[in-house]
Amino acid sequence: MWHEPDQGDAFAPHDHALCQSRALAEAEERLRQQGARLTPVRRRTLEILLEAHRAMGAYEVLDRLAEAGFGRQPPVAYRALEFLVEHGLAHRLQRLNAFAACLHPGEDHAPVFLICRVCDKVAEAHAGNVRSELSSAAGELGFTVERATVEALGLCPACAGRDAE
Amino acid sequence: MWHEPDQGDAFAPHDHALCQSRALAEAEERLRQQGARLTPVRRRTLEILLEAHRAMGAYEVLDRLAEAGFGRQPPVAYRALEFLVEHGLAHRLQRLNAFAACLHPGEDHAPVFLICRVCDKVAEAHAGNVRSELSSAAGELGFTVERATVEALGLCPACAGRDAE
DNA sequence: ATCGAATTGTAATAAGGTAACAAATTGTGG
DNA sequence: CCACAATTTGTTACCTTATTACAATTCGAT
């Protein structure tokens, strides 16, 4: 029924409960190694992102945190989100002013994001080639790439199918 | 002294006055063809971006427009900037919430931006390969790329040189 | 137990962006 | 030239996103 779970492919049908619990387990393991703490706010924030399984604005996350009994002030959400991003457990999507849980933390990845303009789902694509082409194009101008933002807007397979009908 | 002016390479030493006046001339030509009007606010906005030769926030542009006698309200700047972006005369940098003049309008380009984290200058790199790698990585997941944002943060040659000393 | 560091709560405010509508300008057909 | 429609500009009001600063609390290790 489910195909073999590819952690990066949010567009493919898959078992959400499973990918959530795995991401959470990986997060705990990773943070333990780094000596960082997954405190209640941080944990809840990650769960919120994982449950939504899409990009969420900081204020949307904040509302959910408040419902769970945490503070209602922006820094509460921004701090937790920043922590997750710094530790590779979530990503920030510049194009949307939003955040999404990382679906395969642990890998040393600098992902490329695919954002469906219809359903707002976000997938992370493997993109070693994109990065290396970028570095080489930059290198021609003597520029050294340190971090890169690669975000594509378009149509996911499900929405493209619906469109075509 | 100046090497042959490469319009995309903001990092290379070059004659600013020349690249500004050329960009402006190209803008006029392009808009004439499209039947769009380069009104005073729009023209001044483009000049402001060209003079700065770096990315500027909308409110910074707005201040300059106000100095020049135009309205002081955000929509004044946002409308002019949006017009320029729509007509390929400027770009929006998601990563910085900012705008920069396009240095080679007319080419059918979807540029890659190189942003120096030290001096804030922005260059546009030719990036056909980056785009095609992105499309093919997306294609593997069945995703169709319509628009893509590719922005790299790093060190320009001048600042890298200064760093190394 | 206690001290210092990390974390969380809160208030206040800055920065970025848009909606809605009125006034002015421009271009066009009569 | 005049009137009319379309475009452009000005302005008000407001919304969303993000940060600074500081107080209160909790955690961990001596």
Tab-separated table of C-alpha atoms (C1' of nucleotides) in Angstrom:
chain	number	residue	atom	x	y	z
A	1	MET	CA	0.000	0.000	0.000
A	2	TRP	CA	2.480	2.628	1.130
A	3	HIS	CA	5.562	2.534	-0.961
A	4	GLU	CA	8.849	2.280	0.841
A	5	PRO	CA	8.911	5.485	2.887
A	6	ASP	CA	11.123	8.042	1.231
A	7	GLN	CA	11.589	10.587	3.927
A	8	GLY	CA	12.046	13.447	1.511
A	9	ASP	CA	8.985	12.985	-0.584
A	10	ALA	CA	6.097	14.672	1.115
A	11	PHE	CA	4.061	14.433	-2.072
A	12	ALA	CA	4.001	10.656	-2.179
A	13	PRO	CA	1.311	8.949	-0.135
A	14	HIS	CA	2.846	7.732	3.099
A	15	ASP	CA	2.184	6.981	6.749
A	16	HIS	CA	2.260	10.331	8.537
A	17	ALA	CA	2.242	8.853	12.012
A	18	LEU	CA	5.266	6.817	11.113
A	19	CYS	CA	7.290	9.606	9.548
A	20	GLN	CA	6.448	11.840	12.494
A	21	SER	CA	7.527	9.412	15.144
A	22	ARG	CA	10.704	8.610	13.281
A	23	ALA	CA	11.557	12.296	12.848
A	24	LEU	CA	10.959	12.852	16.537
A	25	ALA	CA	13.126	9.912	17.508
A	26	GLU	CA	15.904	11.086	15.227
A	27	ALA	CA	15.634	14.554	16.675
A	28	GLU	CA	16.073	13.270	20.210
A	29	GLU	CA	19.056	11.190	19.229
A	30	ARG	CA	20.704	14.039	17.366
A	31	LEU	CA	20.237	16.530	20.178
A	32	ARG	CA	21.531	14.085	22.768
A	33	GLN	CA	24.722	13.768	20.760
A	34	GLN	CA	25.052	17.533	20.532
A	35	GLY	CA	24.338	18.038	24.203
A	36	ALA	CA	21.328	20.217	23.410
A	37	ARG	CA	18.005	19.923	25.169
A	38	LEU	CA	14.643	19.164	23.634
A	39	THR	CA	12.613	21.060	26.212
A	40	PRO	CA	8.798	20.956	26.312
A	41	VAL	CA	8.262	24.079	24.153
A	42	ARG	CA	10.784	22.911	21.639
A	43	ARG	CA	9.377	19.438	21.531
A	44	ARG	CA	5.834	20.693	21.149
A	45	THR	CA	6.949	23.079	18.400
A	46	LEU	CA	8.521	20.241	16.469
A	47	GLU	CA	5.413	18.122	16.940
A	48	ILE	CA	3.247	20.945	15.653
A	49	LEU	CA	5.323	21.229	12.506
A	50	LEU	CA	5.360	17.496	12.031
A	51	GLU	CA	1.615	17.164	12.519
A	52	ALA	CA	0.871	19.916	10.042
A	53	HIS	CA	3.224	18.384	7.541
A	54	ARG	CA	3.424	21.644	5.679
A	55	ALA	CA	4.993	25.058	6.083
A	56	MET	CA	3.565	27.140	8.926
A	57	GLY	CA	3.985	30.786	9.817
A	58	ALA	CA	5.526	31.602	13.170
A	59	TYR	CA	2.287	33.104	14.434
A	60	GLU	CA	0.316	30.039	13.504
A	61	VAL	CA	2.781	27.953	15.496
A	62	LEU	CA	2.527	30.469	18.316
A	63	ASP	CA	-1.251	30.033	18.483
A	64	ARG	CA	-0.853	26.311	18.831
A	65	LEU	CA	1.777	26.720	21.514
A	66	ALA	CA	-0.516	29.034	23.436
A	67	GLU	CA	-3.294	26.431	23.222
A	68	ALA	CA	-0.867	23.996	24.807
A	69	GLY	CA	-0.271	26.355	27.705
A	70	PHE	CA	2.925	28.077	26.609
A	71	GLY	CA	3.461	31.825	26.324
A	72	ARG	CA	1.524	33.875	23.795
A	73	GLN	CA	4.344	36.231	22.821
A	74	PRO	CA	6.159	36.010	19.496
A	75	PRO	CA	9.574	35.277	20.988
A	76	VAL	CA	8.262	32.014	22.399
A	77	ALA	CA	7.648	30.683	18.909
A	78	TYR	CA	10.610	32.349	17.237
A	79	ARG	CA	13.054	31.033	19.813
A	80	ALA	CA	11.830	27.491	19.544
A	81	LEU	CA	11.786	27.636	15.743
A	82	GLU	CA	15.241	29.147	15.635
A	83	PHE	CA	16.515	26.399	17.875
A	84	LEU	CA	15.047	23.718	15.624
A	85	VAL	CA	16.494	25.326	12.511
A	86	GLU	CA	19.934	25.684	14.082
A	87	HIS	CA	19.947	22.038	15.005
A	88	GLY	CA	18.797	20.861	11.627
A	89	LEU	CA	15.349	19.754	12.747
A	90	ALA	CA	13.384	22.309	10.796
A	91	HIS	CA	13.838	24.608	7.860
A	92	ARG	CA	12.928	28.158	7.186
A	93	LEU	CA	11.246	28.915	3.880
A	94	GLN	CA	12.197	32.407	2.831
A	95	ARG	CA	9.662	32.544	0.104
A	96	LEU	CA	6.760	31.953	2.472
A	97	ASN	CA	8.053	33.511	5.685
A	98	ALA	CA	7.374	30.135	7.165
A	99	PHE	CA	8.871	27.061	8.749
A	100	ALA	CA	8.611	23.340	8.111
A	101	ALA	CA	9.869	20.323	10.002
A	102	CYS	CA	12.856	18.609	8.514
A	103	LEU	CA	11.836	15.160	7.352
A	104	HIS	CA	15.236	13.591	7.498
A	105	PRO	CA	17.380	15.191	10.121
A	106	GLY	CA	20.737	13.609	10.606
A	107	GLU	CA	21.732	13.660	7.006
A	108	ASP	CA	24.179	16.366	6.226
A	109	HIS	CA	21.876	18.035	3.835
A	110	ALA	CA	21.279	21.411	2.353
A	111	PRO	CA	17.972	20.697	0.758
A	112	VAL	CA	16.086	22.139	-2.119
A	113	PHE	CA	12.452	22.886	-1.394
A	114	LEU	CA	9.559	22.203	-3.677
A	115	ILE	CA	6.482	24.153	-2.696
A	116	CYS	CA	3.154	23.361	-4.296
A	117	ARG	CA	1.304	26.575	-5.031
A	118	VAL	CA	-2.046	24.832	-4.847
A	119	CYS	CA	-1.934	22.655	-1.738
A	120	ASP	CA	0.992	24.360	0.025
A	121	LYS	CA	2.752	21.103	0.738
A	122	VAL	CA	6.515	21.228	0.846
A	123	ALA	CA	8.942	18.494	-0.156
A	124	GLU	CA	12.684	18.374	0.184
A	125	ALA	CA	14.515	17.160	-2.882
A	126	HIS	CA	17.956	15.633	-2.984
A	127	ALA	CA	19.976	18.222	-4.719
A	128	GLY	CA	23.675	17.638	-4.666
A	129	ASN	CA	23.883	18.522	-8.333
A	130	VAL	CA	21.991	21.756	-7.889
A	131	ARG	CA	24.411	22.806	-5.162
A	132	SER	CA	27.487	21.905	-7.120
A	133	GLU	CA	26.281	23.728	-10.222
A	134	LEU	CA	25.573	26.724	-8.046
A	135	SER	CA	29.013	26.651	-6.489
A	136	SER	CA	30.686	26.375	-9.838
A	137	ALA	CA	28.639	29.216	-11.355
A	138	ALA	CA	29.562	31.337	-8.330
A	139	GLY	CA	33.175	30.276	-8.542
A	140	GLU	CA	33.427	31.773	-12.013
A	141	LEU	CA	32.850	35.168	-10.429
A	142	GLY	CA	35.219	34.439	-7.559
A	143	PHE	CA	32.326	34.105	-5.143
A	144	THR	CA	32.380	31.545	-2.342
A	145	VAL	CA	28.992	30.094	-1.454
A	146	GLU	CA	28.473	29.499	2.240
A	147	ARG	CA	24.745	28.960	2.457
A	148	ALA	CA	22.183	28.800	-0.281
A	149	THR	CA	18.446	29.076	-0.437
A	150	VAL	CA	16.853	27.080	-3.230
A	151	GLU	CA	13.090	27.118	-3.304
A	152	ALA	CA	10.906	26.182	-6.218
A	153	LEU	CA	7.265	27.069	-6.586
A	154	GLY	CA	5.141	24.918	-8.823
A	155	LEU	CA	2.755	22.016	-8.968
A	156	CYS	CA	2.990	18.773	-7.039
A	157	PRO	CA	1.942	15.606	-8.853
A	158	ALA	CA	-1.431	15.365	-7.106
A	159	CYS	CA	-2.410	18.956	-7.903
A	160	ALA	CA	-1.073	18.730	-11.441
A	161	GLY	CA	-3.306	15.701	-11.977
A	162	ARG	CA	-6.330	17.545	-10.642
A	163	ASP	CA	-5.538	20.517	-12.874
A	164	ALA	CA	-5.343	18.439	-15.996
A	165	GLU	CA	-8.777	16.898	-15.562
B	1	MET	CA	41.796	49.238	-16.308
B	2	TRP	CA	38.139	48.159	-16.347
B	3	HIS	CA	37.796	44.749	-17.828
B	4	GLU	CA	35.210	44.281	-20.507
B	5	PRO	CA	32.002	45.107	-18.685
B	6	ASP	CA	30.168	41.944	-17.747
B	7	GLN	CA	26.752	43.174	-16.811
B	8	GLY	CA	26.131	40.407	-14.360
B	9	ASP	CA	29.250	40.721	-12.308
B	10	ALA	CA	28.687	43.376	-9.699
B	11	PHE	CA	31.788	42.216	-7.854
B	12	ALA	CA	34.231	43.046	-10.614
B	13	PRO	CA	35.510	46.605	-10.709
B	14	HIS	CA	33.543	48.498	-13.314
B	15	ASP	CA	32.191	51.854	-14.325
B	16	HIS	CA	29.024	52.367	-12.309
B	17	ALA	CA	27.890	55.414	-14.234
B	18	LEU	CA	28.111	53.412	-17.410
B	19	CYS	CA	26.279	50.359	-16.193
B	20	GLN	CA	23.583	52.588	-14.725
B	21	SER	CA	22.978	54.554	-17.852
B	22	ARG	CA	22.956	51.416	-19.945
B	23	ALA	CA	20.491	49.690	-17.637
B	24	LEU	CA	18.275	52.750	-17.764
B	25	ALA	CA	18.422	52.910	-21.541
B	26	GLU	CA	17.621	49.234	-21.822
B	27	ALA	CA	14.736	49.696	-19.432
B	28	GLU	CA	13.233	52.451	-21.548
B	29	GLU	CA	13.590	50.424	-24.703
B	30	ARG	CA	12.052	47.339	-23.133
B	31	LEU	CA	9.096	49.186	-21.714
B	32	ARG	CA	8.455	51.002	-24.956
B	33	GLN	CA	8.191	47.638	-26.688
B	34	GLN	CA	5.795	46.356	-24.048
B	35	GLY	CA	3.700	49.489	-24.128
B	36	ALA	CA	4.335	50.143	-20.442
B	37	ARG	CA	5.188	53.554	-19.058
B	38	LEU	CA	8.289	54.546	-17.134
B	39	THR	CA	6.620	57.269	-15.105
B	40	PRO	CA	8.567	59.626	-12.831
B	41	VAL	CA	8.165	57.553	-9.653
B	42	ARG	CA	9.080	54.371	-11.455
B	43	ARG	CA	12.044	55.966	-13.143
B	44	ARG	CA	13.286	57.460	-9.892
B	45	THR	CA	12.848	54.110	-8.142
B	46	LEU	CA	14.944	52.373	-10.749
B	47	GLU	CA	17.592	55.095	-10.495
B	48	ILE	CA	17.690	54.698	-6.720
B	49	LEU	CA	18.296	50.975	-7.039
B	50	LEU	CA	20.901	51.492	-9.722
B	51	GLU	CA	22.740	54.178	-7.758
B	52	ALA	CA	22.870	52.039	-4.641
B	53	HIS	CA	24.087	49.086	-6.641
B	54	ARG	CA	23.046	46.768	-3.860
B	55	ALA	CA	19.854	45.345	-2.413
B	56	MET	CA	17.612	47.856	-0.672
B	57	GLY	CA	14.579	47.412	1.562
B	58	ALA	CA	11.307	48.891	0.358
B	59	TYR	CA	11.274	51.405	3.194
B	60	GLU	CA	14.739	52.610	2.364
B	61	VAL	CA	13.621	53.184	-1.210
B	62	LEU	CA	10.521	54.908	0.129
B	63	ASP	CA	12.619	57.381	2.113
B	64	ARG	CA	14.541	58.292	-0.985
B	65	LEU	CA	11.378	58.691	-2.987
B	66	ALA	CA	9.966	60.990	-0.328
B	67	GLU	CA	13.129	63.084	-0.492
B	68	ALA	CA	12.496	63.430	-4.194
B	69	GLY	CA	9.009	64.758	-3.540
B	70	PHE	CA	6.921	61.628	-3.984
B	71	GLY	CA	4.481	60.207	-1.455
B	72	ARG	CA	5.698	58.926	1.901
B	73	GLN	CA	3.352	55.947	2.137
B	74	PRO	CA	4.491	52.340	1.687
B	75	PRO	CA	2.304	51.640	-1.343
B	76	VAL	CA	4.206	54.288	-3.295
B	77	ALA	CA	7.408	52.283	-3.047
B	78	TYR	CA	5.822	48.854	-3.233
B	79	ARG	CA	3.909	49.699	-6.383
B	80	ALA	CA	6.906	51.051	-8.180
B	81	LEU	CA	9.064	48.121	-7.091
B	82	GLU	CA	6.428	45.631	-8.101
B	83	PHE	CA	6.176	47.266	-11.490
B	84	LEU	CA	9.919	47.028	-12.003
B	85	VAL	CA	10.000	43.395	-10.933
B	86	GLU	CA	7.086	42.490	-13.198
B	87	HIS	CA	8.820	44.059	-16.149
B	88	GLY	CA	12.140	42.398	-15.463
B	89	LEU	CA	13.935	45.574	-14.428
B	90	ALA	CA	14.500	44.629	-10.816
B	91	HIS	CA	14.547	41.541	-8.654
B	92	ARG	CA	13.207	40.705	-5.266
B	93	LEU	CA	15.570	38.996	-2.846
B	94	GLN	CA	13.554	36.796	-0.543
B	95	ARG	CA	16.413	36.210	1.790
B	96	LEU	CA	16.849	39.896	2.542
B	97	ASN	CA	13.297	41.175	2.124
B	98	ALA	CA	14.823	43.535	-0.360
B	99	PHE	CA	15.033	44.594	-3.977
B	100	ALA	CA	17.862	45.141	-6.428
B	101	ALA	CA	18.000	46.568	-9.924
B	102	CYS	CA	18.415	44.054	-12.682
B	103	LEU	CA	21.751	44.598	-14.350
B	104	HIS	CA	20.895	43.042	-17.652
B	105	PRO	CA	17.263	43.420	-18.430
B	106	GLY	CA	16.195	42.125	-21.790
B	107	GLU	CA	17.778	38.759	-21.472
B	108	ASP	CA	15.284	36.077	-20.766
B	109	HIS	CA	16.849	35.188	-17.497
B	110	ALA	CA	15.935	33.588	-14.219
B	111	PRO	CA	19.040	34.549	-12.355
B	112	VAL	CA	20.836	33.132	-9.402
B	113	PHE	CA	21.806	35.702	-6.812
B	114	LEU	CA	25.099	35.866	-5.009
B	115	ILE	CA	24.899	38.000	-1.903
B	116	CYS	CA	28.073	38.984	-0.096
B	117	ARG	CA	27.506	38.786	3.650
B	118	VAL	CA	30.215	41.361	4.311
B	119	CYS	CA	29.604	44.171	1.821
B	120	ASP	CA	25.974	43.342	0.916
B	121	LYS	CA	26.628	43.617	-2.787
B	122	VAL	CA	24.552	41.384	-5.012
B	123	ALA	CA	25.589	39.804	-8.300
B	124	GLU	CA	23.533	37.831	-10.751
B	125	ALA	CA	25.130	34.668	-12.018
B	126	HIS	CA	24.305	32.881	-15.236
B	127	ALA	CA	22.713	29.729	-14.066
B	128	GLY	CA	21.121	27.662	-16.749
B	129	ASN	CA	22.697	24.531	-15.309
B	130	VAL	CA	21.450	25.246	-11.835
B	131	ARG	CA	17.927	25.609	-13.167
B	132	SER	CA	18.054	22.469	-15.214
B	133	GLU	CA	19.432	20.411	-12.337
B	134	LEU	CA	16.679	21.783	-10.168
B	135	SER	CA	14.008	20.885	-12.676
B	136	SER	CA	15.334	17.395	-13.057
B	137	ALA	CA	15.597	16.819	-9.300
B	138	ALA	CA	12.001	18.063	-8.989
B	139	GLY	CA	10.910	15.920	-11.910
B	140	GLU	CA	11.966	12.798	-10.061
B	141	LEU	CA	9.268	13.539	-7.513
B	142	GLY	CA	6.744	14.435	-10.187
B	143	PHE	CA	6.960	18.109	-9.312
B	144	THR	CA	6.771	20.794	-11.988
B	145	VAL	CA	8.871	23.874	-11.289
B	146	GLU	CA	7.262	27.126	-12.359
B	147	ARG	CA	9.376	29.691	-10.565
B	148	ALA	CA	12.470	29.206	-8.471
B	149	THR	CA	14.347	31.317	-5.982
B	150	VAL	CA	18.053	30.640	-5.844
B	151	GLU	CA	20.042	32.855	-3.521
B	152	ALA	CA	23.492	32.170	-2.185
B	153	LEU	CA	25.057	33.879	0.788
B	154	GLY	CA	28.822	33.984	0.995
B	155	LEU	CA	31.920	35.986	0.286
B	156	CYS	CA	32.619	38.097	-2.769
B	157	PRO	CA	36.196	38.077	-4.088
B	158	ALA	CA	37.039	41.469	-2.621
B	159	CYS	CA	35.821	40.635	0.857
B	160	ALA	CA	37.369	37.169	0.744
B	161	GLY	CA	40.703	38.828	-0.033
B	162	ARG	CA	40.339	41.225	2.864
B	163	ASP	CA	39.451	38.337	5.168
B	164	ALA	CA	42.500	36.321	4.249
B	165	GLU	CA	44.969	39.104	5.012
C	1	DA	C1'	22.263	24.318	48.973
C	2	DT	C1'	24.033	27.509	45.846
C	3	DC	C1'	25.945	29.708	41.950
C	4	DG	C1'	26.091	30.456	36.988
C	5	DA	C1'	24.134	29.315	32.642
C	6	DA	C1'	20.387	28.319	29.903
C	7	DT	C1'	15.645	28.791	29.224
C	8	DT	C1'	11.078	30.856	29.347
C	9	DG	C1'	7.679	34.722	30.030
C	10	DT	C1'	6.306	39.317	28.953
C	11	DA	C1'	6.022	44.031	27.265
C	12	DA	C1'	7.006	47.077	23.887
C	13	DT	C1'	8.142	48.188	19.361
C	14	DA	C1'	10.377	47.843	14.818
C	15	DA	C1'	10.087	46.308	10.122
C	16	DG	C1'	7.710	44.571	6.206
C	17	DG	C1'	3.495	44.468	3.513
C	18	DT	C1'	-1.486	45.083	1.824
C	19	DA	C1'	-6.466	46.679	1.177
C	20	DA	C1'	-9.415	50.142	0.019
C	21	DC	C1'	-10.631	54.289	-1.847
C	22	DA	C1'	-10.075	59.147	-3.387
C	23	DA	C1'	-7.680	62.366	-6.475
C	24	DA	C1'	-5.085	63.291	-10.406
C	25	DT	C1'	-3.296	62.203	-14.867
C	26	DT	C1'	-3.207	60.115	-19.463
C	27	DG	C1'	-4.817	58.484	-23.758
C	28	DT	C1'	-8.690	57.956	-26.987
C	29	DG	C1'	-12.914	58.521	-29.677
C	30	DG	C1'	-16.217	61.881	-30.955
D	1	DC	C1'	-11.270	70.561	-27.942
D	2	DC	C1'	-14.233	67.734	-24.738
D	3	DA	C1'	-15.776	63.876	-22.351
D	4	DC	C1'	-14.972	59.430	-20.806
D	5	DA	C1'	-12.457	55.285	-19.485
D	6	DA	C1'	-8.260	53.481	-17.930
D	7	DT	C1'	-4.171	54.024	-15.550
D	8	DT	C1'	-1.480	55.961	-12.114
D	9	DT	C1'	-0.610	58.302	-7.734
D	10	DG	C1'	-1.711	59.806	-2.942
D	11	DT	C1'	-3.352	58.703	1.554
D	12	DT	C1'	-5.523	56.296	5.453
D	13	DA	C1'	-5.756	52.475	7.962
D	14	DC	C1'	-4.398	48.175	9.163
D	15	DC	C1'	-2.254	43.523	9.184
D	16	DT	C1'	1.629	40.318	9.498
D	17	DT	C1'	6.256	39.245	10.633
D	18	DA	C1'	10.193	39.847	13.616
D	19	DT	C1'	13.321	41.783	17.254
D	20	DT	C1'	15.019	44.065	21.593
D	21	DA	C1'	15.180	44.214	26.324
D	22	DC	C1'	14.552	42.613	30.679
D	23	DA	C1'	12.433	39.899	34.450
D	24	DA	C1'	11.414	35.296	36.287
D	25	DT	C1'	12.355	30.652	36.289
D	26	DT	C1'	14.575	26.268	35.756
D	27	DC	C1'	18.638	23.245	35.192
D	28	DG	C1'	23.150	21.303	36.169
D	29	DA	C1'	27.131	20.978	38.339
D	30	DT	C1'	29.789	21.792	42.085
